[in-house]
Short mmCIF file of C-alpha atoms and ligand atoms in Angstrom, two decimals:
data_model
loop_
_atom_site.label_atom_id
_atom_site.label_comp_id
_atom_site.label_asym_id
_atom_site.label_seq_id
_atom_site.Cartn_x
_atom_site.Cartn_y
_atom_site.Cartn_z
CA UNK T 7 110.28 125.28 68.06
CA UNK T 8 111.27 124.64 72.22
CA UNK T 9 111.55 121.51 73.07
CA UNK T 10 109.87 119.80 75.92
CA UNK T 11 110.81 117.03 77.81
CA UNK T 12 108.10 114.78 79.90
CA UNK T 13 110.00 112.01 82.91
CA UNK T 14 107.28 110.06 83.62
CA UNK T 15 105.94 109.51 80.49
CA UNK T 16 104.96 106.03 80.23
CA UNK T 17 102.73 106.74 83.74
CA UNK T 18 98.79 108.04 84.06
CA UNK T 19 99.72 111.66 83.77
CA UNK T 20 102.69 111.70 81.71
CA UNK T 21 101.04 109.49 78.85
CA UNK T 22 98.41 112.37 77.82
CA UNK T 23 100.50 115.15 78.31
CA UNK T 24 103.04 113.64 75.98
CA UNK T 25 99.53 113.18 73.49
CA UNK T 26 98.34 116.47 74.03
CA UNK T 27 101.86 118.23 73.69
CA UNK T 28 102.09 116.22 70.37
CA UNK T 29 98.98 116.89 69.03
CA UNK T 30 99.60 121.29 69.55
CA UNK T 31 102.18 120.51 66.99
CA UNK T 32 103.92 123.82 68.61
CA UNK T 33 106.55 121.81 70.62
CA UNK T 34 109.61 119.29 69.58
CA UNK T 35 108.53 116.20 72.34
CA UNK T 36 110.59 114.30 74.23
CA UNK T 37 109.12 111.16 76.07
CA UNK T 38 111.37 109.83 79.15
CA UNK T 39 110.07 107.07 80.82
CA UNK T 40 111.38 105.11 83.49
CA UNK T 41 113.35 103.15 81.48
CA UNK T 42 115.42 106.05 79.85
CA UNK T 43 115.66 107.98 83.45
CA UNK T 44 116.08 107.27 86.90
CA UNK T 45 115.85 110.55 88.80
CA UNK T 46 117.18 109.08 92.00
CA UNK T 47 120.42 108.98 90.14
CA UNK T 48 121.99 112.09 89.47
CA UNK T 49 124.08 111.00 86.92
CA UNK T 50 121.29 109.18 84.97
CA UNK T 51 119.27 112.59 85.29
CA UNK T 52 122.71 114.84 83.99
CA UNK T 53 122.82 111.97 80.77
CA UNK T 54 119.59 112.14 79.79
CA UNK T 55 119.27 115.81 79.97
CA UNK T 56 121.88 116.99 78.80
CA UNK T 57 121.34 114.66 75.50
CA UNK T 58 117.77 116.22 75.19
CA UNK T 59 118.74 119.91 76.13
CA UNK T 60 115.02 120.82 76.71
CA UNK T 61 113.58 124.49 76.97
CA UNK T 62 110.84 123.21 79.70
CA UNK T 63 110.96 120.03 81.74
CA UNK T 64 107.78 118.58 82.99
CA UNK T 65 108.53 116.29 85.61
CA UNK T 66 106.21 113.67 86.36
CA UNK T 67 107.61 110.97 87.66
CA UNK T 68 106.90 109.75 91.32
CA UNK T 69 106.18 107.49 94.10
CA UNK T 70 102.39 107.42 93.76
CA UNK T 71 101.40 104.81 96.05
CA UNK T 72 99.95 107.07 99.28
CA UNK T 73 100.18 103.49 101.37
CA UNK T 74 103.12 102.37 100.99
CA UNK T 75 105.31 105.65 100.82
CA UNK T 76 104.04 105.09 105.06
CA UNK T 77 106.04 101.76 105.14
CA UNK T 78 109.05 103.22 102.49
CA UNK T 79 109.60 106.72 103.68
CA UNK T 80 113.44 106.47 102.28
CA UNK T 81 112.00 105.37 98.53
CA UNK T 82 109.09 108.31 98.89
CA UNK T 83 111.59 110.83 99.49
CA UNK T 84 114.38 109.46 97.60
CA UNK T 85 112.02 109.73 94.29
CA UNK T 86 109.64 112.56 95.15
CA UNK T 87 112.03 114.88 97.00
CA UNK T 88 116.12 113.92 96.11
CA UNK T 89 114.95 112.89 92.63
CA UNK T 90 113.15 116.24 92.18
CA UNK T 91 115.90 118.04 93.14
CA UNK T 92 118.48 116.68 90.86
CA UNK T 93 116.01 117.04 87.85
CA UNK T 94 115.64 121.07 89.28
CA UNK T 95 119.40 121.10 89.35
CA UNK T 96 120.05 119.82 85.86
CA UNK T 97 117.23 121.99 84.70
CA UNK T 98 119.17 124.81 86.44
CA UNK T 99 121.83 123.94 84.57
CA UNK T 100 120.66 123.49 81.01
CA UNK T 101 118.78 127.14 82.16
CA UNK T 102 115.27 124.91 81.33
CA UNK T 103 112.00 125.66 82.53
CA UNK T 104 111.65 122.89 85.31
CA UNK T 105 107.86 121.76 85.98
CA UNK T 106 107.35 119.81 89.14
CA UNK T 107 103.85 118.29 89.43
CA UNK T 108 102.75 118.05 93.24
CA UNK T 109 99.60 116.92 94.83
CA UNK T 110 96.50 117.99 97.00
CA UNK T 111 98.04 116.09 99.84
CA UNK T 112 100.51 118.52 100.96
CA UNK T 113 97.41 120.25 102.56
CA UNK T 114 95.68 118.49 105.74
CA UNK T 115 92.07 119.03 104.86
CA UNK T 116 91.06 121.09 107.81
CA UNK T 117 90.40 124.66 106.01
CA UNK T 118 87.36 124.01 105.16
CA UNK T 119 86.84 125.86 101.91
CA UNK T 120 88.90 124.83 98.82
CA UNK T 121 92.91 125.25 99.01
CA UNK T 122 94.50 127.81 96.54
CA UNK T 123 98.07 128.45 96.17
CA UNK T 124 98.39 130.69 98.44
CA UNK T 125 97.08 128.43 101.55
CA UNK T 126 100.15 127.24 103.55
CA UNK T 127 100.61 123.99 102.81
CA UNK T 128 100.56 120.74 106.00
CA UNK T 129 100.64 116.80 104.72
CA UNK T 130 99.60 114.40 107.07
CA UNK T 131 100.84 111.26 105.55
CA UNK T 132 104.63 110.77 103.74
CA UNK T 133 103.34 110.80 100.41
CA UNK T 134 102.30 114.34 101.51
CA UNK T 135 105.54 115.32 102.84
CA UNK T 136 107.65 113.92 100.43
CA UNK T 137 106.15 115.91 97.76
CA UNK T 138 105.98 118.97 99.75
CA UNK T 139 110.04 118.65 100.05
CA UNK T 140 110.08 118.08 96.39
CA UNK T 141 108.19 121.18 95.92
CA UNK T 142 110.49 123.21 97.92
CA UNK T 143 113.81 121.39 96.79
CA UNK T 144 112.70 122.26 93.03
CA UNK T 145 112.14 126.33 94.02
CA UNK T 146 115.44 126.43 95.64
CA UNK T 147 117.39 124.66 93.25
CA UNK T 148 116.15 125.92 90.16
CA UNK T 149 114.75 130.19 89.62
CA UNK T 150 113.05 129.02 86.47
CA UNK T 151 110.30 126.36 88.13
CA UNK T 152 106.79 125.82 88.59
CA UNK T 153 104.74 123.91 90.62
CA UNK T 154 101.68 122.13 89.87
CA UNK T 155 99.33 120.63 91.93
CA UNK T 156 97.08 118.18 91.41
CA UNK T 157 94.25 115.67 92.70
CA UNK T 158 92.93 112.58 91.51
CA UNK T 159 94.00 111.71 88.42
CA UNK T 160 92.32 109.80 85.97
CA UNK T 161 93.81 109.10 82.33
CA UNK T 162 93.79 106.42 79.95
CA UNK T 163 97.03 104.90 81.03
CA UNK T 164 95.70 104.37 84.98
CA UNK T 165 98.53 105.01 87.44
CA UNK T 166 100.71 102.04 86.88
CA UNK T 167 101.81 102.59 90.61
CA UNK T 168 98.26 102.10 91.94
CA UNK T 169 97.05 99.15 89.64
CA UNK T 170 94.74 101.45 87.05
CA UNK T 171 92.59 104.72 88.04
CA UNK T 172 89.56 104.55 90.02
CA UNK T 173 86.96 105.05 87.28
CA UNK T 174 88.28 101.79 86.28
CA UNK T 175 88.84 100.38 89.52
CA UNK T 176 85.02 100.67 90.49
CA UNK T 177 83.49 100.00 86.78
CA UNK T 178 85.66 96.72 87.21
CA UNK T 179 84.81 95.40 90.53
CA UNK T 180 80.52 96.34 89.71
CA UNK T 181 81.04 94.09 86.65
CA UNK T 182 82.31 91.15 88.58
CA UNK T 183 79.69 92.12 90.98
CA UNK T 184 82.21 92.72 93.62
CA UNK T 185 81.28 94.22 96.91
CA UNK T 186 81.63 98.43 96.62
CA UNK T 187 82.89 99.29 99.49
CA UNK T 188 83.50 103.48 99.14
CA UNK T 189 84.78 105.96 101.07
CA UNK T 190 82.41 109.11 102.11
CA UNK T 191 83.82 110.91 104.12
CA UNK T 192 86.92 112.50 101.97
CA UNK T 193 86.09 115.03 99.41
CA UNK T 194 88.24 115.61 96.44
CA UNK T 195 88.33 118.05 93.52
CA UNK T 196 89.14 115.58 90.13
CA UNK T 197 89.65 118.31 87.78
CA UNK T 198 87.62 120.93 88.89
CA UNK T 199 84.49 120.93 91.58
CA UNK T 200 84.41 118.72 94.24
CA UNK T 201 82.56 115.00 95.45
CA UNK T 202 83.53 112.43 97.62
CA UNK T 203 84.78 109.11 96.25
CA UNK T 204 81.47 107.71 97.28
CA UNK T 205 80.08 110.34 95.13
CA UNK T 206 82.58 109.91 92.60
CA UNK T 207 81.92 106.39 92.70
CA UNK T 208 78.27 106.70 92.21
CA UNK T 209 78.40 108.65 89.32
CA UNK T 210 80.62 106.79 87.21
CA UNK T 211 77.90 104.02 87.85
CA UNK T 212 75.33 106.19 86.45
CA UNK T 213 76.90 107.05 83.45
CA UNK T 214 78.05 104.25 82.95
CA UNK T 215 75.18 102.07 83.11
CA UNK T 216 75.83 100.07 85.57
CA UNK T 217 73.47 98.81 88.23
CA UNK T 218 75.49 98.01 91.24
CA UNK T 219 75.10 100.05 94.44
CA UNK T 220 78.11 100.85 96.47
CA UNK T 221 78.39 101.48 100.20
CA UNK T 222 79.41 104.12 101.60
CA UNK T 223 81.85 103.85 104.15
CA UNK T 224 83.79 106.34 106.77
CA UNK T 225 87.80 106.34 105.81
CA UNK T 226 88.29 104.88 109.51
CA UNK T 227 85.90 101.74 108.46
CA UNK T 228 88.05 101.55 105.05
CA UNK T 229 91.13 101.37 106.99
CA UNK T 230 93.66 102.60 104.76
CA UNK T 231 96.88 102.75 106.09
CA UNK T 232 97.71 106.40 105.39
CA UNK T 233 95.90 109.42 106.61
CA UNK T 234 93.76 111.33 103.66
CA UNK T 235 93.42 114.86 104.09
CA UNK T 236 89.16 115.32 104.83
CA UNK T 237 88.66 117.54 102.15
CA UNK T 238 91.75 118.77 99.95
CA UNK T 239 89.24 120.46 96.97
CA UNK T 240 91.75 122.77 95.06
CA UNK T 241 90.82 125.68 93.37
CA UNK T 242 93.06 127.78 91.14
CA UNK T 243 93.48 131.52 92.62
CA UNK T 244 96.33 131.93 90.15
CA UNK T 245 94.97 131.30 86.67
CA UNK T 246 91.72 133.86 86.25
CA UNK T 247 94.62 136.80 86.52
CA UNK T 248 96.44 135.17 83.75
CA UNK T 249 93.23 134.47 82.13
CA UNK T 250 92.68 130.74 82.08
CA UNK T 251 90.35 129.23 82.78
CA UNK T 252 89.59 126.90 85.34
CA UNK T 253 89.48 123.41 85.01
CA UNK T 254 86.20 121.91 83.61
CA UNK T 255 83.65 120.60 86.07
CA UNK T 256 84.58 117.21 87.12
CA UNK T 257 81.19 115.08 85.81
CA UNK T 258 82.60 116.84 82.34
CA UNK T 259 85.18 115.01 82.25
CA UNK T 260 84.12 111.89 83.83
CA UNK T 261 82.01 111.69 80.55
CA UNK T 262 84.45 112.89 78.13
CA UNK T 263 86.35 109.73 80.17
CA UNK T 264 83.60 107.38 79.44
CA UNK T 265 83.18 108.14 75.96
CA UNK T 266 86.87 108.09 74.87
CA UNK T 267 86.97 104.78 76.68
CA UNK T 268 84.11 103.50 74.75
CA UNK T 269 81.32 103.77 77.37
CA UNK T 270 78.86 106.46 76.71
CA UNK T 271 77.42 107.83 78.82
CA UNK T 272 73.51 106.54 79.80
CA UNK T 273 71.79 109.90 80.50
CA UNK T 274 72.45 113.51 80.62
CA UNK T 275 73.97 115.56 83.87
N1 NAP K 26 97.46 109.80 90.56
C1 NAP K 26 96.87 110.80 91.18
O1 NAP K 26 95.67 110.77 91.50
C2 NAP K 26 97.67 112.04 91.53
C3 NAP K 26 97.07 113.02 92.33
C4 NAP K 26 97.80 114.18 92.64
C5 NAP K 26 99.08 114.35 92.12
N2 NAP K 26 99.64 113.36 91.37
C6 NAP K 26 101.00 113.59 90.87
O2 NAP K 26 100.93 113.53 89.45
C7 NAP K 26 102.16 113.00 88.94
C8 NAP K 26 101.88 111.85 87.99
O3 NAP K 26 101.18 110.81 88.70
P1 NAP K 26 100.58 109.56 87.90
O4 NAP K 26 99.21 109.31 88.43
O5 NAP K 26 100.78 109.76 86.44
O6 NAP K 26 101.55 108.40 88.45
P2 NAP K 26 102.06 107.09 87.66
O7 NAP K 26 101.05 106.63 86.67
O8 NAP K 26 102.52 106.13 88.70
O9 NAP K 26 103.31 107.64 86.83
C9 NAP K 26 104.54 107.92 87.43
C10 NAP K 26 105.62 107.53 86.46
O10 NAP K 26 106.87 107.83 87.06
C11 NAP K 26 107.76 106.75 86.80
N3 NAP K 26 108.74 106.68 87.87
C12 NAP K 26 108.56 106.23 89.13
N4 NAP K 26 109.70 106.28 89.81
C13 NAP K 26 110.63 106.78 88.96
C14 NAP K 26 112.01 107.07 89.09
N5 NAP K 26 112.67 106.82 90.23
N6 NAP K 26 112.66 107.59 88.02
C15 NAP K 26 112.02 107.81 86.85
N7 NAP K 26 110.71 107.54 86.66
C16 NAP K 26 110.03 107.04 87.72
C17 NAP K 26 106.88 105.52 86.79
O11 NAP K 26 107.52 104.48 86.06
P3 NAP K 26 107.39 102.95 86.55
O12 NAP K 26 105.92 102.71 86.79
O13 NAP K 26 107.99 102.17 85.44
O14 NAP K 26 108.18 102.89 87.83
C18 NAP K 26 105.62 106.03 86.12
O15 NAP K 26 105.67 105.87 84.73
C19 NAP K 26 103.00 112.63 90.17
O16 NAP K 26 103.87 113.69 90.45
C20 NAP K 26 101.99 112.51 91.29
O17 NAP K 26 102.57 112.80 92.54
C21 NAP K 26 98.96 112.21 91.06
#
């Protein structure tokens, strides 16, 4: 049976993969969490792997928070990049499998059609950038890698970095009747498909009942601090040859969301 380490594991992502890993049965598991790695430290990294010898690494630990990686460039690419790269290099090491999970933001929104992996990738914010270095520091230092990208998470756990996912964030704020105050003018692709958050937004309001009405608002009116790439909808080029399938259409699993969290759905899509 390999066995197959997840950094990161007490986070959004890492939390279900560790579940659904566990629940195949066809892997030994190995949770790391914060707490029993620091990946900026190369020595922590060497320690803990090389007690857990693991066949594939899945490294999802990272400096989530797209806002403030623009006023702590050093910490974004001190966790996302350097800390990358020593887990790739103990991987190399240990000959593991090393699995680097990246984002939708190292593109800068401007193709127009949905990114694949072969689409060259250009971040316009240090989030971005400091995953994009990750992503090359991991191929270089270790043959054996993979990249992953991702958008928009949303699992049970809620990124601790950002304060819960946005499902929860909007469900929360119609409940206290809080203004709704969403951006629609940036598409994204959770899971599969694509919507913008105002869209997003709207939906998870439908199903789940609840009767407030957000606004939608242009990203410059929102004022985040960071640039968002306009429309970084990902779409896998790589996985019909291998034959998977794609992800699952988005509103999917927005409801399977709603109903493992105890909120069915109101009506059908
Ligand atoms: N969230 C999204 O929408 C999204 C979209 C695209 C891609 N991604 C990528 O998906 C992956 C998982 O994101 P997520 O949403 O699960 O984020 P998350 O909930 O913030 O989880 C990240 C985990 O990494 C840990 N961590 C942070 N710094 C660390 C360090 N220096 N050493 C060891 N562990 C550290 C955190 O622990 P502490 O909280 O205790 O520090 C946390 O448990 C990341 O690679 C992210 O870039 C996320």
């Amino acid at each position: 049976m390999s066995t197959v380490a997840v950094i990161g594991s007490a986070g959004q992502l890492g939390t279900d993969l560790v579940a659904v890993l566990r629940e195949s049965g066809r892997h030994r598991v190995v949770a790391l969490s914060h707490r029993d790695i620091e990946v900026a430290n190369p020595r922590s990294v060497r320690d803990a792997l090389g007690a857990v010898r693991p066949d594939i690494l899945v490294n999802c630990a990272a400096f989530v928070r797209v806002d403030d990686c623009e006023d702590q460039p050093e910490t974004a690419f001190l966790v996302n990049a350097v800390g990358a790269l020593y887990v790739a290099q103990a991987c190399r090491e240990s000959d593991a499998l090393c699995v680097y999970i990246s984002t939708d933001y190292v593109f800068d929104g401007q193709k127009g059609a949905p990114y694949t992996e072969e689409d060259c990738p250009h971040p316009i914010n240090v989030y971005g950038a400091s995953k994009l270095a990750g992503e090359h520091l991991v191929r270089q230092a270790c043959p054996r890698s993979l990249v992953v990208r991702t958008a928009s998470l949303f699992g049970l756990t809620g990124a601790r970095g950002k304060d819960g996912n946005f499902i929860e964030a909007i469900i929360a704020k119609a409940e206290r009747a809080d203004p709704l105050r969403v951006v629609d003018d940036i598409r994204t692709s959770p899971t599969s498909g694509a919507c913008t958050w105002y869209e997003f937004a709207r939906t998870i309001l439908d199903y789940a009942g609840a009767e407030a009405t957000p606004q939608a608002v242009s990203s410059h009116e929102y004022g985040a601090r960071a640039r968002r790439p306009a429309d970084s909808t990902l779409i896998s080029a790589r996985l019909p040859p291998l034959h998977i399938s794609q992800l699952r259409p988005w509103q999917e699993a927005l409801r399977a969301y709603l109903i493992e969290t105890g909120r069915a759905p109101r009506k059908g899509h």
